[in-house]
mmCIF file of C-alpha atoms in Angstrom:
data_model
loop_
_atom_site.group_PDB
_atom_site.id
_atom_site.type_symbol
_atom_site.label_atom_id
_atom_site.label_comp_id
_atom_site.label_asym_id
_atom_site.label_seq_id
_atom_site.Cartn_x
_atom_site.Cartn_y
_atom_site.Cartn_z
ATOM 1 C CA MET A 1 59.768 97.800 60.867
ATOM 2 C CA PRO A 2 57.723 95.942 63.607
ATOM 3 C CA VAL A 3 60.580 93.848 64.928
ATOM 4 C CA GLN A 4 61.078 93.111 68.645
ATOM 5 C CA ARG A 5 64.072 91.691 70.510
ATOM 6 C CA ASP A 6 63.514 88.318 72.073
ATOM 7 C CA THR A 7 65.941 86.810 74.526
ATOM 8 C CA SER A 8 64.149 83.537 75.127
ATOM 9 C CA PRO A 9 66.091 80.421 74.118
ATOM 10 C CA ALA A 10 65.892 79.093 70.533
ATOM 11 C CA PRO A 11 63.539 76.159 70.007
ATOM 12 C CA THR A 12 65.048 72.761 70.735
ATOM 13 C CA GLY A 13 65.674 70.294 67.940
ATOM 14 C CA HIS A 14 67.757 72.611 65.738
ATOM 15 C CA PRO A 15 65.826 72.219 62.453
ATOM 16 C CA LEU A 16 68.756 73.672 60.461
ATOM 17 C CA LEU A 17 71.030 70.900 61.729
ATOM 18 C CA ALA A 18 68.294 68.310 61.117
ATOM 19 C CA ARG A 19 67.966 69.463 57.515
ATOM 20 C CA LEU A 20 71.659 69.789 56.729
ATOM 21 C CA GLN A 21 72.268 66.294 58.105
ATOM 22 C CA HIS A 22 70.294 64.984 55.126
ATOM 23 C CA TYR A 23 73.279 66.034 53.033
ATOM 24 C CA VAL A 24 76.247 65.575 55.357
ATOM 25 C CA ARG A 25 77.064 63.716 58.584
ATOM 26 C CA PHE A 26 78.921 66.024 60.899
ATOM 27 C CA THR A 27 81.403 65.617 63.747
ATOM 28 C CA GLY A 28 80.378 66.741 67.193
ATOM 29 C CA GLU A 29 82.393 69.911 66.811
ATOM 30 C CA GLU A 30 80.729 70.704 63.504
ATOM 31 C CA ARG A 31 77.247 70.075 64.988
ATOM 32 C CA LEU A 32 78.008 72.492 67.823
ATOM 33 C CA ALA A 33 79.190 75.108 65.307
ATOM 34 C CA LEU A 34 75.883 74.862 63.367
ATOM 35 C CA GLU A 35 73.870 74.921 66.544
ATOM 36 C CA ALA A 36 75.761 78.094 67.593
ATOM 37 C CA LEU A 37 74.325 79.900 64.572
ATOM 38 C CA SER A 38 71.023 80.117 66.401
ATOM 39 C CA ALA A 39 72.612 81.316 69.683
ATOM 40 C CA GLY A 40 72.053 84.801 71.048
ATOM 41 C CA PRO A 41 69.101 87.170 71.020
ATOM 42 C CA ALA A 42 66.467 86.522 68.373
ATOM 43 C CA LEU A 43 64.137 88.897 66.577
ATOM 44 C CA THR A 44 60.402 88.552 66.422
ATOM 45 C CA VAL A 45 58.108 89.929 63.784
ATOM 46 C CA ARG A 46 54.290 89.701 63.920
ATOM 47 C CA GLN A 47 52.330 87.751 61.342
ATOM 48 C CA ARG A 48 51.728 89.448 58.001
ATOM 49 C CA ARG A 49 54.586 91.893 58.592
ATOM 50 C CA ASP A 50 57.864 92.045 56.691
ATOM 51 C CA LEU A 51 61.181 90.779 58.028
ATOM 52 C CA VAL A 52 63.054 92.578 55.207
ATOM 53 C CA ARG A 53 61.968 94.514 52.140
ATOM 54 C CA GLU A 54 63.232 94.647 48.631
ATOM 55 C CA GLY A 55 65.901 97.317 48.353
ATOM 56 C CA ASP A 56 67.103 96.839 51.947
ATOM 57 C CA ARG A 57 70.828 96.356 52.525
ATOM 58 C CA PRO A 58 71.506 92.841 53.861
ATOM 59 C CA ARG A 59 72.558 92.898 57.495
ATOM 60 C CA GLY A 60 73.334 89.199 57.681
ATOM 61 C CA VAL A 61 71.809 85.853 56.851
ATOM 62 C CA ILE A 62 68.318 85.279 58.167
ATOM 63 C CA LEU A 63 67.828 81.916 59.922
ATOM 64 C CA ILE A 64 64.198 81.113 60.674
ATOM 65 C CA LEU A 65 63.891 79.646 64.215
ATOM 66 C CA ASP A 66 60.172 79.349 64.504
ATOM 67 C CA GLY A 67 57.160 80.146 62.366
ATOM 68 C CA TRP A 68 56.519 80.412 58.627
ATOM 69 C CA ALA A 69 57.648 83.086 56.259
ATOM 70 C CA PHE A 70 57.582 83.604 52.478
ATOM 71 C CA ARG A 71 59.745 85.220 49.843
ATOM 72 C CA TYR A 72 57.879 87.463 47.406
ATOM 73 C CA LYS A 73 58.083 90.062 44.681
ATOM 74 C CA THR A 74 55.555 92.806 44.096
ATOM 75 C CA LEU A 75 54.736 94.589 40.830
ATOM 76 C CA GLU A 76 54.247 98.368 40.662
ATOM 77 C CA ASP A 77 50.487 97.910 40.578
ATOM 78 C CA GLY A 78 50.537 95.884 43.804
ATOM 79 C CA ARG A 79 50.167 92.372 42.427
ATOM 80 C CA ARG A 80 52.305 89.955 44.449
ATOM 81 C CA GLN A 81 53.938 86.627 43.556
ATOM 82 C CA ILE A 82 55.110 84.315 46.343
ATOM 83 C CA ILE A 83 58.268 82.622 45.145
ATOM 84 C CA ALA A 84 59.168 80.500 48.169
ATOM 85 C CA PHE A 85 57.871 79.400 51.539
ATOM 86 C CA LEU A 86 60.427 79.518 54.370
ATOM 87 C CA LEU A 87 60.168 77.055 57.234
ATOM 88 C CA PRO A 88 61.952 76.636 60.566
ATOM 89 C CA GLY A 89 65.585 75.824 59.986
ATOM 90 C CA ASP A 90 65.759 77.613 56.623
ATOM 91 C CA LEU A 91 68.650 79.948 55.913
ATOM 92 C CA CYS A 92 67.227 82.672 53.689
ATOM 93 C CA ASP A 93 70.016 82.683 51.096
ATOM 94 C CA ALA A 94 73.218 81.733 52.932
ATOM 95 C CA HIS A 95 75.320 83.720 50.426
ATOM 96 C CA GLY A 96 72.962 86.639 49.891
ATOM 97 C CA TYR A 97 75.002 88.994 52.021
ATOM 98 C CA ILE A 98 77.361 89.567 49.069
ATOM 99 C CA HIS A 99 74.694 91.734 47.405
ATOM 100 C CA ARG A 100 74.444 95.410 48.089
ATOM 101 C CA HIS A 101 70.611 95.369 48.097
ATOM 102 C CA LEU A 102 67.911 92.721 48.397
ATOM 103 C CA ASP A 103 66.054 91.951 45.200
ATOM 104 C CA HIS A 104 63.016 90.548 47.015
ATOM 105 C CA SER A 105 61.029 90.851 50.232
ATOM 106 C CA ILE A 106 60.436 88.335 53.033
ATOM 107 C CA GLY A 107 57.107 88.420 54.886
ATOM 108 C CA ALA A 108 55.806 86.509 57.869
ATOM 109 C CA VAL A 109 52.888 84.078 57.441
ATOM 110 C CA THR A 110 52.722 83.511 61.207
ATOM 111 C CA GLN A 111 54.631 85.207 64.010
ATOM 112 C CA VAL A 112 58.267 84.470 63.149
ATOM 113 C CA ARG A 113 61.317 84.274 65.376
ATOM 114 C CA TYR A 114 64.625 84.527 63.547
ATOM 115 C CA ILE A 115 68.294 85.308 63.880
ATOM 116 C CA GLU A 116 70.292 87.590 61.605
ATOM 117 C CA VAL A 117 73.532 85.623 61.416
ATOM 118 C CA PRO A 118 76.515 87.909 60.761
ATOM 119 C CA ARG A 119 78.387 87.135 57.561
ATOM 120 C CA GLU A 120 81.572 86.663 59.655
ATOM 121 C CA ARG A 121 79.922 83.721 61.504
ATOM 122 C CA ILE A 122 78.867 82.079 58.236
ATOM 123 C CA GLU A 123 82.372 82.501 56.706
ATOM 124 C CA ALA A 124 84.005 81.179 59.908
ATOM 125 C CA LEU A 125 82.250 77.800 59.433
ATOM 126 C CA ALA A 126 84.619 77.007 56.546
ATOM 127 C CA VAL A 127 87.613 77.221 58.944
ATOM 128 C CA LEU A 128 86.359 74.073 60.731
ATOM 129 C CA GLY A 129 86.613 72.016 57.554
ATOM 130 C CA PRO A 130 85.149 71.470 54.124
ATOM 131 C CA ARG A 131 82.010 69.638 55.242
ATOM 132 C CA LEU A 132 80.399 72.710 56.747
ATOM 133 C CA ALA A 133 81.113 74.892 53.733
ATOM 134 C CA GLN A 134 79.899 72.212 51.334
ATOM 135 C CA ALA A 135 76.774 71.648 53.443
ATOM 136 C CA LEU A 136 75.884 75.291 52.909
ATOM 137 C CA TRP A 137 76.434 74.848 49.197
ATOM 138 C CA TRP A 138 74.207 71.736 49.239
ATOM 139 C CA ASP A 139 71.525 73.869 50.937
ATOM 140 C CA ALA A 140 71.824 76.602 48.324
ATOM 141 C CA SER A 141 71.692 73.996 45.554
ATOM 142 C CA VAL A 142 68.479 72.505 46.967
ATOM 143 C CA THR A 143 66.945 75.981 47.177
ATOM 144 C CA ALA A 144 67.729 76.447 43.476
ATOM 145 C CA SER A 145 66.269 73.021 42.741
ATOM 146 C CA ILE A 146 63.038 73.891 44.498
ATOM 147 C CA GLN A 147 62.857 77.107 42.545
ATOM 148 C CA ARG A 148 63.176 75.146 39.248
ATOM 149 C CA GLU A 149 60.336 72.858 40.338
ATOM 150 C CA TRP A 150 58.156 75.884 41.090
ATOM 151 C CA THR A 151 58.868 77.209 37.572
ATOM 152 C CA ILE A 152 57.653 73.886 36.194
ATOM 153 C CA ASN A 153 54.626 74.077 38.437
ATOM 154 C CA LEU A 154 53.632 77.473 37.031
ATOM 155 C CA GLY A 155 54.492 76.695 33.438
ATOM 156 C CA GLN A 156 53.308 73.116 32.859
ATOM 157 C CA ARG A 157 51.098 71.681 35.645
ATOM 158 C CA ASP A 158 47.444 72.405 35.662
ATOM 159 C CA ALA A 159 45.609 73.819 38.698
ATOM 160 C CA ILE A 160 44.954 70.590 40.620
ATOM 161 C CA GLU A 161 48.446 69.317 39.911
ATOM 162 C CA ARG A 162 50.034 72.610 41.091
ATOM 163 C CA LEU A 163 48.239 72.618 44.375
ATOM 164 C CA ALA A 164 48.766 68.856 45.076
ATOM 165 C CA HIS A 165 52.471 69.289 44.281
ATOM 166 C CA LEU A 166 52.857 72.186 46.644
ATOM 167 C CA PHE A 167 51.158 70.219 49.432
ATOM 168 C CA CYS A 168 53.451 67.252 48.835
ATOM 169 C CA GLU A 169 56.555 69.434 48.897
ATOM 170 C CA LEU A 170 55.616 71.170 52.142
ATOM 171 C CA VAL A 171 54.931 67.899 53.914
ATOM 172 C CA TYR A 172 58.234 66.416 52.733
ATOM 173 C CA ARG A 173 60.124 69.515 53.848
ATOM 174 C CA LEU A 174 58.412 69.527 57.283
ATOM 175 C CA ARG A 175 59.175 65.813 57.723
ATOM 176 C CA ALA A 176 62.898 66.582 57.071
ATOM 177 C CA THR A 177 63.102 68.770 60.130
ATOM 178 C CA GLY A 178 60.827 66.748 62.407
ATOM 179 C CA LEU A 179 57.937 69.209 62.035
ATOM 180 C CA ALA A 180 55.464 66.683 60.573
ATOM 181 C CA ALA A 181 54.081 63.658 62.368
ATOM 182 C CA GLY A 182 53.766 61.090 59.602
ATOM 183 C CA ASP A 183 51.364 62.516 57.025
ATOM 184 C CA ARG A 184 49.984 65.223 59.448
ATOM 185 C CA CYS A 185 51.376 68.697 59.920
ATOM 186 C CA ASP A 186 50.452 72.293 60.527
ATOM 187 C CA ILE A 187 49.983 74.375 57.331
ATOM 188 C CA PRO A 188 49.041 77.983 58.363
ATOM 189 C CA LEU A 189 48.493 79.229 54.836
ATOM 190 C CA THR A 190 45.451 81.033 53.540
ATOM 191 C CA GLN A 191 43.837 80.451 50.138
ATOM 192 C CA THR A 192 45.283 83.795 49.124
ATOM 193 C CA ASP A 193 48.797 82.652 50.026
ATOM 194 C CA LEU A 194 48.293 79.475 47.960
ATOM 195 C CA ALA A 195 46.863 81.545 45.085
ATOM 196 C CA GLU A 196 49.856 83.868 45.011
ATOM 197 C CA ALA A 197 52.259 80.902 45.034
ATOM 198 C CA THR A 198 50.483 78.923 42.330
ATOM 199 C CA GLY A 199 49.304 81.582 39.931
ATOM 200 C CA MET A 200 45.611 81.050 40.589
ATOM 201 C CA THR A 201 42.813 83.117 42.144
ATOM 202 C CA PRO A 202 41.710 82.385 45.729
ATOM 203 C CA VAL A 203 38.349 81.163 44.353
ATOM 204 C CA HIS A 204 40.093 78.708 42.019
ATOM 205 C CA VAL A 205 42.310 77.507 44.929
ATOM 206 C CA ASN A 206 39.151 76.884 46.948
ATOM 207 C CA ARG A 207 37.729 74.726 44.215
ATOM 208 C CA MET A 208 40.933 72.720 43.904
ATOM 209 C CA VAL A 209 41.073 72.218 47.693
ATOM 210 C CA GLN A 210 37.479 70.909 47.647
ATOM 211 C CA ASP A 211 38.368 68.639 44.706
ATOM 212 C CA LEU A 212 41.308 67.113 46.599
ATOM 213 C CA ARG A 213 39.034 66.628 49.630
ATOM 214 C CA ALA A 214 36.315 64.977 47.522
ATOM 215 C CA ARG A 215 38.814 62.541 46.123
ATOM 216 C CA GLY A 216 39.781 61.510 49.657
ATOM 217 C CA LEU A 217 43.376 62.668 49.278
ATOM 218 C CA ILE A 218 43.632 65.372 51.977
ATOM 219 C CA ARG A 219 41.960 66.557 55.169
ATOM 220 C CA TRP A 220 42.527 70.270 56.050
ATOM 221 C CA LYS A 221 40.716 72.060 58.817
ATOM 222 C CA GLY A 222 42.134 75.324 60.203
ATOM 223 C CA HIS A 223 45.911 74.742 60.205
ATOM 224 C CA ASP A 224 45.651 71.003 60.698
ATOM 225 C CA PHE A 225 46.594 69.269 57.401
ATOM 226 C CA GLU A 226 46.697 65.534 56.758
ATOM 227 C CA MET A 227 47.520 63.586 53.561
ATOM 228 C CA LEU A 228 44.981 60.786 53.597
ATOM 229 C CA ASP A 229 46.375 59.096 50.522
ATOM 230 C CA LEU A 230 50.072 60.019 50.005
ATOM 231 C CA ALA A 231 50.445 57.833 46.925
ATOM 232 C CA GLY A 232 47.313 59.219 45.399
ATOM 233 C CA LEU A 233 48.268 62.849 46.019
ATOM 234 C CA CYS A 234 51.742 62.224 44.588
ATOM 235 C CA SER A 235 50.166 60.618 41.542
ATOM 236 C CA VAL A 236 47.886 63.583 40.927
ATOM 237 C CA ALA A 237 50.836 65.976 41.325
ATOM 238 C CA MET A 238 53.298 63.854 39.368
ATOM 239 C CA PHE A 239 55.474 64.489 42.452
ATOM 240 C CA ASN A 240 58.986 63.040 42.655
ATOM 241 C CA PRO A 241 60.770 64.135 45.865
ATOM 242 C CA GLY A 242 64.182 63.629 44.303
ATOM 243 C CA TYR A 243 64.582 67.370 43.714
ATOM 244 C CA LEU A 244 64.596 67.891 47.504
ATOM 245 C CA HIS A 245 67.696 65.666 47.799
ATOM 246 C CA LEU A 246 66.673 64.212 51.119
ATOM 247 C CA ASP A 247 68.278 60.801 50.408
ATOM 248 C CA HIS A 248 71.686 61.745 51.849
ATOM 249 C CA GLU A 249 73.411 62.402 48.510
ATOM 250 C CA GLY A 250 76.280 64.000 50.384
ATOM 251 C CA ARG A 251 77.318 60.685 51.967
ATOM 252 C CA LEU A 252 80.827 61.076 50.536
ATOM 253 C CA LEU A 253 81.221 64.042 52.952
ATOM 254 C CA ASP A 254 80.474 61.933 56.024
ATOM 255 C CA ALA A 255 82.511 62.640 59.128
ATOM 256 C CA ALA A 256 83.106 58.910 59.327
ATOM 257 C CA GLY A 257 84.758 59.050 55.894
#
């Protein structure tokens, strides 16, 4: 597997901590413990290569430090379905190490830097108090909530709604970790990526992108993406960000009590 060791420091900002703080407010000791998850040598995989493959034995919990990845399944005839996009700060299944073998693959959209956090380090977080353990459960719950929304996307929304909804979701998720400046962000996806995530063909995706542009809802050139009319895009998508649980629903777990 084309993975290289990387001893450069992890990116500043700690997107994992930024995201989990939407659910729980931590003490200083708890924040340091979460930041320590990204300490140590990182791994680097080139774009369009796999971090792990279906059938591999889990070696730990993957924490994305930098770059974009995606979770996917492949049929025997080679057809692929992208079932999740993974962004900086994402733990790729915090409790997945309990399985003997992976039931999916994770590929890199861009070059990706990541840490394989040993299960012992994840389990040790609970020793520091219930907030850290429950924050990880909140994270797992939100991952499941996103998966449910993707199921609705594929089963009930039409093509333009699917694509608009995915764009809204990505921007909201990037905002949550400080990776979007207002309504602008970097989206390094190809039309094939979007097609495999939304159940369309690349040609159909291209038509839907042009439709959203013609309506004055988005601007997308290269990787530079901007929502020109957030309310309008959300209306087209019937997008309600509640399923992302970014409104601090875990306030009862605040360090301040």
